[in-house]
mmCIF file of C-alpha atoms in Angstrom:
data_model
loop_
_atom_site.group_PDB
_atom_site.id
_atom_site.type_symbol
_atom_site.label_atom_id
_atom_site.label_comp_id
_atom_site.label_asym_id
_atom_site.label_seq_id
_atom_site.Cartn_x
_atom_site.Cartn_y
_atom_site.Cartn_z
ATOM 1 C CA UNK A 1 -17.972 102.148 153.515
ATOM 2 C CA UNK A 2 -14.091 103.139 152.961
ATOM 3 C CA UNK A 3 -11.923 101.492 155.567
ATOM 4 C CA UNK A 4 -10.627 104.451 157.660
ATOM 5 C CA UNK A 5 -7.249 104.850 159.941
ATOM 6 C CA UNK A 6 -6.523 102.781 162.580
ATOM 7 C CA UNK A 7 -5.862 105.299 165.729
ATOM 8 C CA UNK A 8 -2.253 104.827 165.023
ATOM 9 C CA UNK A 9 -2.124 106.225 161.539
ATOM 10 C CA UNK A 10 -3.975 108.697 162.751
ATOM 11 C CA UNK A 11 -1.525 110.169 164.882
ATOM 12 C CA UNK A 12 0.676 110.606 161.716
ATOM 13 C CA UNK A 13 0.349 113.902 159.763
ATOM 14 C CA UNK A 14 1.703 114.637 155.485
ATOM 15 C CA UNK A 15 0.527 116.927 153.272
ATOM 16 C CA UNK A 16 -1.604 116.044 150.890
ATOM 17 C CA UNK A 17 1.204 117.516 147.877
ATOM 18 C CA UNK A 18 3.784 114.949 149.558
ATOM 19 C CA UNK A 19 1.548 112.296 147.367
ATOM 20 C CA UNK A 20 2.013 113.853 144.239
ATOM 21 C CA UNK A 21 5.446 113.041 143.021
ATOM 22 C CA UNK A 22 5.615 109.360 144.151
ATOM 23 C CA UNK A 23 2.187 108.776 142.789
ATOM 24 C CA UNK A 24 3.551 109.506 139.498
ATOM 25 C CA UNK A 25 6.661 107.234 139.896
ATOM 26 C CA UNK A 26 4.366 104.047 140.722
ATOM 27 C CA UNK A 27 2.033 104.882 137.817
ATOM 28 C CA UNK A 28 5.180 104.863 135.861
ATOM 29 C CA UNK A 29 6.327 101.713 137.104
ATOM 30 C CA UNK A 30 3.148 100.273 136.523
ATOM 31 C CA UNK A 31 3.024 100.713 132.529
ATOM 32 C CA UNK A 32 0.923 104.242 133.099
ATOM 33 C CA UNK A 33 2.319 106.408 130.530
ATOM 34 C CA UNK A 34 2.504 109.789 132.972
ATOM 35 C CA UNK A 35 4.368 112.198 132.103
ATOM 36 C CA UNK A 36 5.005 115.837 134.430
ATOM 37 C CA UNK A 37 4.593 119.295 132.976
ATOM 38 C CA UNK A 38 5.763 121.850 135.942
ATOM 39 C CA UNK A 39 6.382 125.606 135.755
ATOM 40 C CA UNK A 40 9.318 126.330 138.042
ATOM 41 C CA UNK A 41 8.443 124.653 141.343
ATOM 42 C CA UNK A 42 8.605 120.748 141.164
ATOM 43 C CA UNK A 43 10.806 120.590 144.405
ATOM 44 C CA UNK A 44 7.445 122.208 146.231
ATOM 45 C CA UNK A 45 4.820 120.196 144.309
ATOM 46 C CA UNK A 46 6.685 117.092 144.438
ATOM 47 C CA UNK A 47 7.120 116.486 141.141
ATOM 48 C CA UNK A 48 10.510 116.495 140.922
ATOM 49 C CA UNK A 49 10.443 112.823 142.835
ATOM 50 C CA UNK A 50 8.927 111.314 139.644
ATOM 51 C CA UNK A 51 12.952 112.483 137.910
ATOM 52 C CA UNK A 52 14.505 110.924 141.066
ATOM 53 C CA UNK A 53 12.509 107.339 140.895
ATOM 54 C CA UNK A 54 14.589 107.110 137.176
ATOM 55 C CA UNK A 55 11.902 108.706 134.815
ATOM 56 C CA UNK A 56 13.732 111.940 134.119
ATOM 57 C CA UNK A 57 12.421 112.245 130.607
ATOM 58 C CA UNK A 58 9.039 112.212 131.838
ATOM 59 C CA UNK A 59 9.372 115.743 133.728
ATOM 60 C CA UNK A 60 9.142 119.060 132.255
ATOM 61 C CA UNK A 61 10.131 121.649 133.687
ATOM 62 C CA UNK A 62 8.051 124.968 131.889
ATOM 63 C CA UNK A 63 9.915 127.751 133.960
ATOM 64 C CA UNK A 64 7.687 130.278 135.061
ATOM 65 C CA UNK A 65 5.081 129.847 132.554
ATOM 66 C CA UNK A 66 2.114 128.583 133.693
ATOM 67 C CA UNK A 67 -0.177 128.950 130.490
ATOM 68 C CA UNK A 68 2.931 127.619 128.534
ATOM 69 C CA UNK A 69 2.852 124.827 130.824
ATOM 70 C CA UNK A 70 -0.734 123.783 130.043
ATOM 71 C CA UNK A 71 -0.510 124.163 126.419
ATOM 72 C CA UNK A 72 2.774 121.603 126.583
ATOM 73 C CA UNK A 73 0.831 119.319 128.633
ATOM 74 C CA UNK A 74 -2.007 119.324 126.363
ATOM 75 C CA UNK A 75 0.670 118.761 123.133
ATOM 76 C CA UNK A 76 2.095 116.054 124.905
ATOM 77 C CA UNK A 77 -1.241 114.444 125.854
ATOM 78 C CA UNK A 78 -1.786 114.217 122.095
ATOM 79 C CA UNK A 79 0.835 111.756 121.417
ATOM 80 C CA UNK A 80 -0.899 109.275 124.086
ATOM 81 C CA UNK A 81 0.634 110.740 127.579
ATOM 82 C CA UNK A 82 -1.838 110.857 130.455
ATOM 83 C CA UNK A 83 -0.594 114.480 131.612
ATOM 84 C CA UNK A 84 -0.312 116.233 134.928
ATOM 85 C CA UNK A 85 0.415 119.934 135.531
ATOM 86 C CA UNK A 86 1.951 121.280 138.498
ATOM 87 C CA UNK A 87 1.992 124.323 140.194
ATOM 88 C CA UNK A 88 0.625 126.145 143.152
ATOM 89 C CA UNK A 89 -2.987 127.072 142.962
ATOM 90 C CA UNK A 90 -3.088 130.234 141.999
ATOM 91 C CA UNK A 91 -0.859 130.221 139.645
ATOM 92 C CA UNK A 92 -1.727 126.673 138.001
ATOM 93 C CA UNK A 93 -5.590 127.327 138.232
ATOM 94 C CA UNK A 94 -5.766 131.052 137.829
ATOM 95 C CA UNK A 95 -3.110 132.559 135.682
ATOM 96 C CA UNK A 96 -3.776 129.594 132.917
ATOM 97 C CA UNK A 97 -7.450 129.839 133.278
ATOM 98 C CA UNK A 98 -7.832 130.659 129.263
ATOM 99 C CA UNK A 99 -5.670 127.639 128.384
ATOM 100 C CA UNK A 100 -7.194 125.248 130.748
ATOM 101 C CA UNK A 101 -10.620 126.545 129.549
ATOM 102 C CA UNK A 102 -9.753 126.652 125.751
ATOM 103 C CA UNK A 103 -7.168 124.283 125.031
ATOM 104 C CA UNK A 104 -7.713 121.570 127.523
ATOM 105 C CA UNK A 105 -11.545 121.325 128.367
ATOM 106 C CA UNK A 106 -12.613 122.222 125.018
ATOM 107 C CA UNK A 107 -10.787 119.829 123.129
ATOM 108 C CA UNK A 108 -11.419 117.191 126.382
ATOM 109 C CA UNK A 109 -7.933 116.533 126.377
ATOM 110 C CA UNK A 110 -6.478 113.894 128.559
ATOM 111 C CA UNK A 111 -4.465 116.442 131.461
ATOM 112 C CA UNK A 112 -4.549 116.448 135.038
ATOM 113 C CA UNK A 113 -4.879 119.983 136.618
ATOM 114 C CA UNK A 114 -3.322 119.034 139.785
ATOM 115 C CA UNK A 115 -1.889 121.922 141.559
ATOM 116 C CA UNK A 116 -0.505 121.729 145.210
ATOM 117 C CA UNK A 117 -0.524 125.298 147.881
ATOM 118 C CA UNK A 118 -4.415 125.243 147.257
ATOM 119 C CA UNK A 119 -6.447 127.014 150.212
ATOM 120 C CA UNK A 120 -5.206 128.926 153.524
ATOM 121 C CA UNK A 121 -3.153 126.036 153.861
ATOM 122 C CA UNK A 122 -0.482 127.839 152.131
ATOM 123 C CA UNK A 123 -0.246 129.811 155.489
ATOM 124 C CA UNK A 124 2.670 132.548 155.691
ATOM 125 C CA UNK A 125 2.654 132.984 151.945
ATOM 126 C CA UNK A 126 -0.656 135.261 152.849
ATOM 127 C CA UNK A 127 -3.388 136.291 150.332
ATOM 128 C CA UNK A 128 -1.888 136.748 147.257
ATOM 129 C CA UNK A 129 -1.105 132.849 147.299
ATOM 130 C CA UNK A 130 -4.395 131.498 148.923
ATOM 131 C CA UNK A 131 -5.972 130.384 146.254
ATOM 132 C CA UNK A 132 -9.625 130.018 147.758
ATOM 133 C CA UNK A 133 -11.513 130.225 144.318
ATOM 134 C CA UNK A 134 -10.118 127.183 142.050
ATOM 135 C CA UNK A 135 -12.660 124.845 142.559
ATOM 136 C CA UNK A 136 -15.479 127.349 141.153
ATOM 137 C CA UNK A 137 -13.427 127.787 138.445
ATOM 138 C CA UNK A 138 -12.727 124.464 137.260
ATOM 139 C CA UNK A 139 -16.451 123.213 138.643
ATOM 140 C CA UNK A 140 -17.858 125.661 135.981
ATOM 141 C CA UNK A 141 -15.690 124.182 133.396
ATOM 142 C CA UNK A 142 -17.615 121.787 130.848
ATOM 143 C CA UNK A 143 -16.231 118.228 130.979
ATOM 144 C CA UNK A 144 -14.064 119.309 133.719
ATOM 145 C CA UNK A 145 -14.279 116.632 136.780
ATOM 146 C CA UNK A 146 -12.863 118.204 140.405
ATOM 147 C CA UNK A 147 -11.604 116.135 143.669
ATOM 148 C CA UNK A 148 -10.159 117.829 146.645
ATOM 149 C CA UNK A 149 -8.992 114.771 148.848
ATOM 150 C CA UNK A 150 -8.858 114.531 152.486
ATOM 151 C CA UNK A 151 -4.928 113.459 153.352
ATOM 152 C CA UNK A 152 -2.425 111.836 151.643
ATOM 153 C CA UNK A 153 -4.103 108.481 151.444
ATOM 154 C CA UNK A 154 -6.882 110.376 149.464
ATOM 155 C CA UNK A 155 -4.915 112.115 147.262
ATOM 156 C CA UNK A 156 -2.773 109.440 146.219
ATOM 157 C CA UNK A 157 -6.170 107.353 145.480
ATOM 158 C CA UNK A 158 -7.295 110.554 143.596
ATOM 159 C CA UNK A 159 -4.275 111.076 141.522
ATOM 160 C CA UNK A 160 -4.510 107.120 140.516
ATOM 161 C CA UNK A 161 -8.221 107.919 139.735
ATOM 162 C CA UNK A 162 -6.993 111.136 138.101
ATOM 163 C CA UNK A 163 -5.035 108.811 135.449
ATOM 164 C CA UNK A 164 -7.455 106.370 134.801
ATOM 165 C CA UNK A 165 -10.472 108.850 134.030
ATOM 166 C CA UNK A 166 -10.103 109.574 129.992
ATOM 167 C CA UNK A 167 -9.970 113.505 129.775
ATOM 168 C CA UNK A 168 -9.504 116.847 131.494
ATOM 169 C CA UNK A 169 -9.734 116.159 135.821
ATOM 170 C CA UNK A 170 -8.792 118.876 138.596
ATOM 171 C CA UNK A 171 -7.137 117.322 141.709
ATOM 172 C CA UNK A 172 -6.497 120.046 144.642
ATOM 173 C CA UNK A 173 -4.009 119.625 147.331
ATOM 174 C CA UNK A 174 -2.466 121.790 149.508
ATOM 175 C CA UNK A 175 0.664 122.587 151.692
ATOM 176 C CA UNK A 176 0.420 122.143 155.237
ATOM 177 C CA UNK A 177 0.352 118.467 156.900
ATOM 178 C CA UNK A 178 -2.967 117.020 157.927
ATOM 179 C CA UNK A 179 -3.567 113.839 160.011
ATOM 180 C CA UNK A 180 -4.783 110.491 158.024
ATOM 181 C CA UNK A 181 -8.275 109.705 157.649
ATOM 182 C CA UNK A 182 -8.535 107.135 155.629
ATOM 183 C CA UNK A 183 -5.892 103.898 155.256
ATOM 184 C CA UNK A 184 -3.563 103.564 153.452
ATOM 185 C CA UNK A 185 -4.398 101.442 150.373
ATOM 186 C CA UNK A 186 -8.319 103.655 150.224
ATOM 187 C CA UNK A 187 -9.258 103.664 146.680
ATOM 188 C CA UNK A 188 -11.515 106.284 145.964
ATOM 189 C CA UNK A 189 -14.133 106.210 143.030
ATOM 190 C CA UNK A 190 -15.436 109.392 140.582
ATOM 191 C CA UNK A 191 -18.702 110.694 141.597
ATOM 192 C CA UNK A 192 -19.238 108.811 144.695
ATOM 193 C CA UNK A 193 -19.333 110.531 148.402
ATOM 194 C CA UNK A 194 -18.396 108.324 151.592
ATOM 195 C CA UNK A 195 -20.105 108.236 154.966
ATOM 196 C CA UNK A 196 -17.534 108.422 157.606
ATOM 197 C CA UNK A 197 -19.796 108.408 160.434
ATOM 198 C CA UNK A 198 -23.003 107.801 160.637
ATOM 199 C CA UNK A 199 -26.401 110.176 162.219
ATOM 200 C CA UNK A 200 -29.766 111.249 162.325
ATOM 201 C CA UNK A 201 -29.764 114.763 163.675
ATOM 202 C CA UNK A 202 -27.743 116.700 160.823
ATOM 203 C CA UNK A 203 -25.380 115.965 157.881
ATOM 204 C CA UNK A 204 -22.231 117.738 157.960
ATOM 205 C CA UNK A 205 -21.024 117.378 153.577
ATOM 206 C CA UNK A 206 -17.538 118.374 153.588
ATOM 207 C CA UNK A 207 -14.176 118.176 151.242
ATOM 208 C CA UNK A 208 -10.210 118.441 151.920
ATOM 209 C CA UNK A 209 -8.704 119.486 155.029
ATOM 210 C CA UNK A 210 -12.385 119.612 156.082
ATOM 211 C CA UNK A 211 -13.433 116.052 156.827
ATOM 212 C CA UNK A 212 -10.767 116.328 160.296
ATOM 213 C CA UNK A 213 -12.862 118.842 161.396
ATOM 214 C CA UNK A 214 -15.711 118.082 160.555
ATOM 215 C CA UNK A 215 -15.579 114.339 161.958
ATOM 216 C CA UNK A 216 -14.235 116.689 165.298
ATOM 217 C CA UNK A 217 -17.329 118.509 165.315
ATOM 218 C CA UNK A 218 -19.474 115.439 164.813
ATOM 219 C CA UNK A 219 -17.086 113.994 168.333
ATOM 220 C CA UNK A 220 -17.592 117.274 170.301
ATOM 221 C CA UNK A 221 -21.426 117.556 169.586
ATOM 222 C CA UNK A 222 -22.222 114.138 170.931
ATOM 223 C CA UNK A 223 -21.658 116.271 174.529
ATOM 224 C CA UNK A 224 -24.644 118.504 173.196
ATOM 225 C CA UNK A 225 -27.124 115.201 172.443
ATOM 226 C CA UNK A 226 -26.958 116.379 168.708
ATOM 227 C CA UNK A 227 -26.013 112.793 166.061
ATOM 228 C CA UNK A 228 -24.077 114.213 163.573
ATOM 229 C CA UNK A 229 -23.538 112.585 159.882
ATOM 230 C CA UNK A 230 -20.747 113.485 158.079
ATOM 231 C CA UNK A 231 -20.354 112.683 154.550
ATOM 232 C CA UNK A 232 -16.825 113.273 152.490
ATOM 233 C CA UNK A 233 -17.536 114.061 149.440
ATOM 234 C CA UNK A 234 -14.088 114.177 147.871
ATOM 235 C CA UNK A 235 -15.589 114.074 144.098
ATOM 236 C CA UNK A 236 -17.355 117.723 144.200
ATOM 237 C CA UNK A 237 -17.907 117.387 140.411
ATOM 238 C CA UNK A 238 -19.568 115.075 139.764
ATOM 239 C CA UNK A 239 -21.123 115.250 143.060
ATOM 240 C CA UNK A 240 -22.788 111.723 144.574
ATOM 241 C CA UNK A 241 -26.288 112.853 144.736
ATOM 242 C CA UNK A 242 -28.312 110.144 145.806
ATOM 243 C CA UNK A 243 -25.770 109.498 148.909
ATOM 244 C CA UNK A 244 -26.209 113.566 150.140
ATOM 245 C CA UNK A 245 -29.860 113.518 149.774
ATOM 246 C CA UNK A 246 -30.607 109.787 151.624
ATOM 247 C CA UNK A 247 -28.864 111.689 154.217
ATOM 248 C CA UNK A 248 -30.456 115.445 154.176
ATOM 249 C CA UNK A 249 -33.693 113.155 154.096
ATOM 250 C CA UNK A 250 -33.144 111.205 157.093
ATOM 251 C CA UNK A 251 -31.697 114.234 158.960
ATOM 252 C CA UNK A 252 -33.836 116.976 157.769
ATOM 253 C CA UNK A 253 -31.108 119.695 157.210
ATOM 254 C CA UNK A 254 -27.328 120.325 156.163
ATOM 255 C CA UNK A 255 -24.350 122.005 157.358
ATOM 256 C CA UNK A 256 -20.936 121.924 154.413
ATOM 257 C CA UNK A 257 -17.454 122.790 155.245
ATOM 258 C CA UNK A 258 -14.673 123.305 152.574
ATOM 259 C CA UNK A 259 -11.407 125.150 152.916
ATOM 260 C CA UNK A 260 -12.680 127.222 150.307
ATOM 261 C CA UNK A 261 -14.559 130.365 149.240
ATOM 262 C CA UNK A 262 -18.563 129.862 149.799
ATOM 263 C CA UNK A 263 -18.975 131.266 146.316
ATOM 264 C CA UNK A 264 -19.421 128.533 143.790
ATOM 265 C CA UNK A 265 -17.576 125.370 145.413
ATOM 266 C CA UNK A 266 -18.890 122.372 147.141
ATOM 267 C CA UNK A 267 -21.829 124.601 149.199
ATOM 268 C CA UNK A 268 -22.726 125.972 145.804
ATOM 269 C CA UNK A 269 -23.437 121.968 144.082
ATOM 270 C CA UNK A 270 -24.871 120.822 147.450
ATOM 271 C CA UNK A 271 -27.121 123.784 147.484
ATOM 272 C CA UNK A 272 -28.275 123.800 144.122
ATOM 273 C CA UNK A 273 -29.079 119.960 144.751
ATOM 274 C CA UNK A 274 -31.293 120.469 146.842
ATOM 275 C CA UNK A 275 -32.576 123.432 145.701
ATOM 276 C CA UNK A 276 -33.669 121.238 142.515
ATOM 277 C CA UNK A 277 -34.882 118.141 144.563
ATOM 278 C CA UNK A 278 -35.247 118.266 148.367
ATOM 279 C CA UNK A 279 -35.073 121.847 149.878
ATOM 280 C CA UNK A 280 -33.748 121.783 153.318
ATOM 281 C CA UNK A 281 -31.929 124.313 155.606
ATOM 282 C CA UNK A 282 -28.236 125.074 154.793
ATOM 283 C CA UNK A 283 -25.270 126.482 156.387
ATOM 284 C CA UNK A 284 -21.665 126.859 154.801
ATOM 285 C CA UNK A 285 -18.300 126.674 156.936
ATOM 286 C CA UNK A 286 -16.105 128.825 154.089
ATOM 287 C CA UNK A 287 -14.354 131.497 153.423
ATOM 288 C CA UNK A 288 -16.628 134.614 152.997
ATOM 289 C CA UNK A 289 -16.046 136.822 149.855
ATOM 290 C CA UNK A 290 -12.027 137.943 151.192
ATOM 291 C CA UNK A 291 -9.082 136.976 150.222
ATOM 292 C CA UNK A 292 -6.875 135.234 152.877
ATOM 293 C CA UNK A 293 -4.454 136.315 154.724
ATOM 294 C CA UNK A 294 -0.275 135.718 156.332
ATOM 295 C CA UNK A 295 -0.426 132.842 159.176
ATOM 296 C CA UNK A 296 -0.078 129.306 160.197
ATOM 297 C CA UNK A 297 -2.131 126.938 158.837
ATOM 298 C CA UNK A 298 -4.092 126.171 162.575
ATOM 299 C CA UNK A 299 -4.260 129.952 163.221
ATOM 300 C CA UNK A 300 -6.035 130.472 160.169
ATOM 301 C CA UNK A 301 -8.519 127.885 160.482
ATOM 302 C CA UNK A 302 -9.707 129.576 163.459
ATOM 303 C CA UNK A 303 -9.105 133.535 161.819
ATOM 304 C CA UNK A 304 -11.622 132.061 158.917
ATOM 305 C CA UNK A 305 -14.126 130.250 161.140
ATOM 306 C CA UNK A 306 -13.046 126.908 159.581
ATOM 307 C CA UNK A 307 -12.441 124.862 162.480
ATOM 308 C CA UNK A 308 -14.531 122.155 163.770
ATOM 309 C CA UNK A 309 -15.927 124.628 166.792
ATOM 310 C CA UNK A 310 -16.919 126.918 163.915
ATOM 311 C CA UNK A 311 -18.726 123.645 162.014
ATOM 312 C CA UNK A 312 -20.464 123.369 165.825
ATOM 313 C CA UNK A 313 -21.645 126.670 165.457
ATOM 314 C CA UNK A 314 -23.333 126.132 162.414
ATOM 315 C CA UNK A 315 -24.853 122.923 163.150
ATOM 316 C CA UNK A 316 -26.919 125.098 166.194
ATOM 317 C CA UNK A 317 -27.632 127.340 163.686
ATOM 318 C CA UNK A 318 -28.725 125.199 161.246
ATOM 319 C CA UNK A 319 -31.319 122.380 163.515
ATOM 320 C CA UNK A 320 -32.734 125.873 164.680
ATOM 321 C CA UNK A 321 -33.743 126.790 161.122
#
């Protein structure tokens, strides 16, 4: 089991973006050959901190260019770079989909998709920014690997993962700040799935800004007798099997949260797990077929039915199936 926060680190909140740009710097002061292809934002996604830690000639900056940006990283990763792209979501996922899909996955080149704003999380920006439907489209991508950490301990163990796993790899963060789960020094492996707290009565699977509420619905259900499970599994592709379906066959049914659309993220690969090898009864916490919408990041977790009352909800739901 991952060593989690101490109460006191807890209390303390970052996004998960704000590990982005100093991640890079200490890969580049350990030997990692990084480099930084952005399209007109690396003040927002951070990457502008690998410049400022002395590696200047490792950032560039695209403009507003997103498939441009992906077809320089992809050049560069050809002369022996490990390369990350940055953008927000929607933009870095959506608007370069051909050249992610073409240039980068089918040539299994060696870049980092690793876009920050991902999610409601974005908040004010509204809709047209909330990217809720990246993770479907990288998860359908062949050779593509996905991880959505939890906080910034996570993602800065993802990102380090990111550079050490030979081809293409899709890291999601987002905007707003999000307490610490997990210590600082975690370290995080591809394709595995952690147990955070341990049950018998239902397993809660969840990813991202998630695991805080769902490890808050687990808390507020131990008033209603009900031992919840939750698992974070960070590493939706590939997904940990074996550790979801000890658990969905110890507690005989499953409810999974992600700050996501429920079309074809990490409800879609738990589902069609256990469609293929232990059917059980499913709920999803998600975003349902919409787009999202102008607000602050807590506001909208409630709007969407993402909070941990809403995870509650679905866990009755769910044991009553």
């Amino acid at each position: 089991m991952v060593k989690l926060a101490t109460p006191e680190q807890a209390q303390t909140k970052k996004a998960t973006r704000a590990a982005f740009g100093v991640t890079l710097a200490e890969l580049a002061d350990a030997g990692v050959p990084v480099v930084a292809v952005d399209a007109d934002l690396t003040g927002s996604t951070t990457t502008k901190k690998l410049a400022d830690a002395g590696y200047a000639d490792r950032l560039f900056n695209c403009g507003i260019a997103e498939q441009n940006m992906i077809d320089v990283a992809a050049g560069l990763s050809l002369t022996g770079n490990v390369a990350f792209t940055g953008s927000f979501a929607v933009f870095g996922t959506g608007r370069a989909y051909d050249q992610i899909r073409n240039t980068v996955c089918y040539s299994h080149l060696n870049v980092k998709i690793a876009p920050t704003h991902a999610g409601i999380s974005v908040g004010p920006d509204g809709g047209s920014h909330q990217m809720l439907e990246d993770v479907s489209l990288m998860r359908g991508l062949p050779g593509m690997r996905v991880l959505v950490p939890a906080d910034y301990a996570a993602a800065r163990a993802a990102l380090k993962l990111a550079a050490a796993t030979p081809g293409p790899v899709y890291v999601r963060m987002g905007r707003a700040s999000v307490p610490c789960v997990y210590d600082d020094d975690v370290e995080l492996e591809l394709g595995r799935a952690y147990v955070l707290r341990e049950g018998s009565d239902v397993t809660i699977v969840a990813c991202g800004v998630e695991i805080r509420e769902a490890l808050a619905a687990a808390e507020a259900l131990v008033a209603e007798g009900v031992s919840a499970e939750v698992i974070d599994a960070f590493s939706v592709k590939p997904l940990d099997e074996g550790t979801v379906l000890a658990s969905v066959a110890k507690t005989g049914c499953v409810v999974v949260a992600e700050e996501h659309s429920v079309i074809g993220g990490l409800g879609s690969a738990v589902a069609e797990l256990l469609a293929r090898k232990h059917p059980a009864p499913c709920e999803f916490v998600g975003v349902r077929d919409r787009f999202g919408k102008s607000g602050e990041f807590e506001e909208l977790l409630a709007y969407f039915e993402l909070d941990a009352a809403a995870i509650v909800e679905a866990v009755k739901t769910v044991r009553a199936r």
